[in-house]
Amino acid sequence: MTAIETGASRPSRNIRNYALALLACTTLAGVPQAAFAQDTTESAAAAAGQTSAPASQGDTIQTISVRGVQRLEPQTILSYIRLRPGDTYTAAAADQALKDLSATELFESYTIRNENGNVLIEVTENPVINRIILEGNKRLKDDKILPEIKLAPRQIFTRSKVRADVARIIELYKRQGRFAATVEPKTVQLSQNRVDLVFEVTEGPKSRVRQINIIGNENFSDGELKGEMVTHETGLFSFLSGNTSYDPDRLAFDQQKLREFYLTQGYVDFRVVSAVAELTPDKRDFIITYVVEEGPRYKFGDVEVTSQIRDFDGEALTRGLTIEEGDWYDAQRIEDTVEELTELAGRFGYAFADVRPEFRRNADDLTMDITMAINEAPRVYIERVDVNGNTLTQDKVIRREFRASEGDAFNTLAVERTTARINSLGFFQEGFEVEQVETTDPDRIVLEANVEEQPTGELQLSAGFSSLESFLFSGSIRQRNFRGRGQTVGASAQISRYSNSVNLSFTEPYVFDRNLSLGADLYRRDVNSFNLNDRDQTRYKKVTTGGSVRLGLPLTEYSSVLFSYTLNYDQVTIDENQFFNDFDNDGIQECEPLLVSRFICDTLGNRMSSILGLNYVYNSTNSYYRPSRGDRYSLGLDFAGLGGDVKYLRIRGQTAKYWPVLGDFIFSLSAEGGYIHGLSDRGAGLDDVVLTDRFFLGEPQMRGFDIRGVGPRVLRQPISTDTDGNALVITDRERGGDDAIGGNAYYLGRAELEIPLGAGAREFGLRPSIFLDVGALFNVSTPQLQNSPFPDGISYQRRDSDGNLLYLTADNVLTTDSTDSSGAPLDPAELTIAPFQEVFVGNSSSPRISLGIGVDWNSPFGPFRIDLAHVLRKVEGDDVKSISFNVGTQF
């Protein structure tokens, strides 16, 4: 492999005998060498190892011959030069011929000799490139570099083109912030005058911004100004902020950001005097220095609105301005005011209203007078609505989301709402906007929906782990735009340690092309309840098989009402071998409260639930999945009792509000609550609402508490003896039973502040937040409690699965025979329930409060959420939990 000297320059042709030195050297592959024949051509001939007669000046050229060609024809080479037979041979003419040959970039070396009028041109052709190889390029792949270079296989190799391509590759790396990158071109000689061209790349580290210096800032600290820039200094936590690499375009943008910041603070004369980026000697980092001039600070002077549109009163608009005389000048407030006035004009049909602020600077008192001039514009009407680009989705699916029709007066609110509704479909590209196209008529406009179809089918297979359900597996298939009609069809299944579920669903958003939605679901859900202190001990199992039908009717642009009917068949069972017994010796195995608690025994059985539902929903948020602005309210009422075995009335309400604060921070407040009232009398000592129909509260709804960790519960406390033989109640909940029994009423409130991070953290998908949760679960009848008396407890004779009494042989073998082989009676096989007492706690409406931080991460293996919470207030019986996490589930 031969290195190429891309940086060599051509020596001056005024150096005598240069041809001798040039021809005597063995040239590097691919480097064109030119021997300039001057008045001593015999020296060149000697250097070439040939004998020739001395060239005399003024000889008439008799013949011109070419030697050394391989691919080219001699006549082709002769066509490149100006020498012709019959011309007078001179050193200047020979020198010009050499220049002509050099300009073709076809030759590696070339000489001209004159032997008494017989001119001999000897050439060595440049090789042909066989292939181009890139080595050492890890950050920029071949498909990014090869399209940028000019050389290609089967082209003629030239030194100048190699030098240009080296510069292009280095420039590509500079754009990536790698200013220490170097490229060394080499060639590999092949047969038939071919070469492989190899670019050996040393990428080097990414050049980062080591330090940012600001000179001239007197009113704001360096830290405040650096916080306004996009570029950040390299530091310990720079991976969170990002943008630590040097970028000339970003440097220019930062200067604009500084000016924008000062303009919002009243410094209208601010300017960046200079911005210099210096590369450190090791080419690894940059030091950026800004020299700024702040100037004096201005206030608003007279602020008024003038209007040439007859529908607007300038004086009335002036009174409605939020800018007041004496406020510090703020360019952002002016921009916001222009947008508000433009939007106001658009609401009245003036689509192309021109609002221009006029400035009058008063240098004497440092004030700025502003006049918002609304220039004359025609009222605009919609000529037509065009939909383009939809290859799968039917036109009507898009057009029914428009809030403006042909012939309507133009209204910016209607256009903005149309854009939001089409984006909410999720069928098209992100950032879709309805375009406004002018026509030849100044009072007509065309609305265009130029959409780009996106895949709407979803196939999800996931495995994950959560602190709630340990390992879980789920799979789903859904089509959100079935047959291009906007219908949603889906099927899903989930398997975890404590629950299994299967669900089929269908939704038609516009029934018979009317603004009515219709949906149906079929499902089966298996849920295992467990002892909170021993989750390997399943307490009871609930299997729900059912379906629902729902009908939605919009009331306004932001609100709708939803009617639903649900039919569920619930089967609540328990392990009979473990918790059934025949204490009264009547031969009937029954659920034994001493083994499992009375309230669980009262829950067992099969029930049919027939439920009518009515829900009101209001949603004005700007995003369904991750809102940053707007309100969301819902109120639901369910009535169970239209047939079936269960009768109750349940009401639930939710509300949430979102604000952007302090720049990119998002603050939200939400609250929800519910109440269920049983409509049938279940008997003395029993709550009118069945355990499985009650509300439960804890993880994940209320952070800082365990699953079902808030609200009423029954604690089973073992009784032991102290050193004196007296009863000793063990209150350690890890050694006893802990069963949540739910409540008939609850409330839950949340305050959360989402913290914005830099570009680096956003690329990782990190979204941290600070939260405060307040809630309670309460209002349930005191259950019947069980006790096993101290000190002996309760003993009973064991039975087999068929209910037969069991006896114990002399060898400690269980048998149903009451006597041994000799007829002697056997001892009953007894089981003793150790002494215990049950305590009812947690039935309080007193608020529980937790405070903490959480992080959402869109990880490569699924969404991940971790919360670290500290409980500020709790009630006796509540189960707390500091850390909770969930990963791998799909929603």
Short mmCIF file of N, CA and C in Angstrom, two decimals, residues 303-321 337 341 344 355 370-375:
data_model
loop_
_atom_site.label_atom_id
_atom_site.label_comp_id
_atom_site.label_asym_id
_atom_site.label_seq_id
_atom_site.Cartn_x
_atom_site.Cartn_y
_atom_site.Cartn_z
N VAL A 303 -48.65 52.89 24.48
CA VAL A 303 -48.98 51.70 23.71
C VAL A 303 -50.43 51.82 23.26
N GLU A 304 -50.67 51.73 21.94
CA GLU A 304 -52.02 51.87 21.41
C GLU A 304 -52.22 50.95 20.22
N VAL A 305 -53.48 50.76 19.87
CA VAL A 305 -53.86 49.96 18.71
C VAL A 305 -54.63 50.84 17.75
N THR A 306 -54.24 50.82 16.48
CA THR A 306 -55.00 51.49 15.43
C THR A 306 -55.47 50.44 14.44
N SER A 307 -56.69 50.61 13.93
CA SER A 307 -57.27 49.60 13.04
C SER A 307 -57.90 50.26 11.83
N GLN A 308 -57.59 49.71 10.67
CA GLN A 308 -58.24 50.13 9.44
C GLN A 308 -59.38 49.19 9.06
N ILE A 309 -59.62 48.17 9.91
CA ILE A 309 -60.75 47.26 9.69
C ILE A 309 -61.93 47.80 10.48
N ARG A 310 -63.06 47.96 9.83
CA ARG A 310 -64.19 48.63 10.44
C ARG A 310 -64.78 47.86 11.61
N ASP A 311 -64.57 46.54 11.64
CA ASP A 311 -65.15 45.74 12.72
C ASP A 311 -64.40 45.89 14.04
N PHE A 312 -63.25 46.55 14.01
CA PHE A 312 -62.44 46.65 15.22
C PHE A 312 -62.29 48.10 15.64
N ASP A 313 -62.53 48.35 16.91
CA ASP A 313 -62.37 49.67 17.50
C ASP A 313 -60.99 49.73 18.15
N GLY A 314 -60.12 50.58 17.62
CA GLY A 314 -58.76 50.66 18.12
C GLY A 314 -58.70 51.03 19.59
N GLU A 315 -59.55 51.95 20.03
CA GLU A 315 -59.53 52.37 21.43
C GLU A 315 -59.95 51.22 22.35
N ALA A 316 -60.96 50.44 21.92
CA ALA A 316 -61.40 49.30 22.74
C ALA A 316 -60.31 48.23 22.82
N LEU A 317 -59.64 48.02 21.68
CA LEU A 317 -58.55 47.04 21.69
C LEU A 317 -57.39 47.51 22.56
N THR A 318 -57.15 48.83 22.54
CA THR A 318 -56.07 49.37 23.38
C THR A 318 -56.35 49.12 24.85
N ARG A 319 -57.60 49.29 25.26
CA ARG A 319 -57.95 49.07 26.67
C ARG A 319 -57.79 47.60 27.07
N GLY A 320 -57.87 46.70 26.08
CA GLY A 320 -57.76 45.28 26.39
C GLY A 320 -56.33 44.75 26.38
N LEU A 321 -55.37 45.61 26.05
CA LEU A 321 -53.98 45.15 26.01
C LEU A 321 -53.46 44.86 27.42
N THR A 337 -48.74 39.84 21.65
CA THR A 337 -49.86 40.74 21.37
C THR A 337 -50.19 40.73 19.88
N LEU A 341 -53.84 39.64 18.35
CA LEU A 341 -54.64 40.48 17.47
C LEU A 341 -54.88 39.79 16.12
N LEU A 344 -57.49 37.20 16.69
CA LEU A 344 -58.80 37.85 16.86
C LEU A 344 -59.38 38.24 15.50
N VAL A 355 -50.99 42.70 11.00
CA VAL A 355 -50.78 43.47 12.23
C VAL A 355 -49.30 43.77 12.33
N ILE A 370 -45.19 52.15 21.37
CA ILE A 370 -45.59 51.08 20.44
C ILE A 370 -46.97 51.38 19.89
N THR A 371 -47.11 51.25 18.58
CA THR A 371 -48.41 51.34 17.93
C THR A 371 -48.65 50.05 17.18
N MET A 372 -49.71 49.31 17.58
CA MET A 372 -50.10 48.09 16.88
C MET A 372 -51.06 48.47 15.76
N ALA A 373 -50.55 48.48 14.53
CA ALA A 373 -51.35 48.91 13.39
C ALA A 373 -51.97 47.70 12.70
N ILE A 374 -53.32 47.63 12.70
CA ILE A 374 -54.04 46.58 11.99
C ILE A 374 -54.44 47.15 10.63
N ASN A 375 -53.77 46.71 9.58
CA ASN A 375 -54.02 47.24 8.25
C ASN A 375 -55.28 46.65 7.66
#
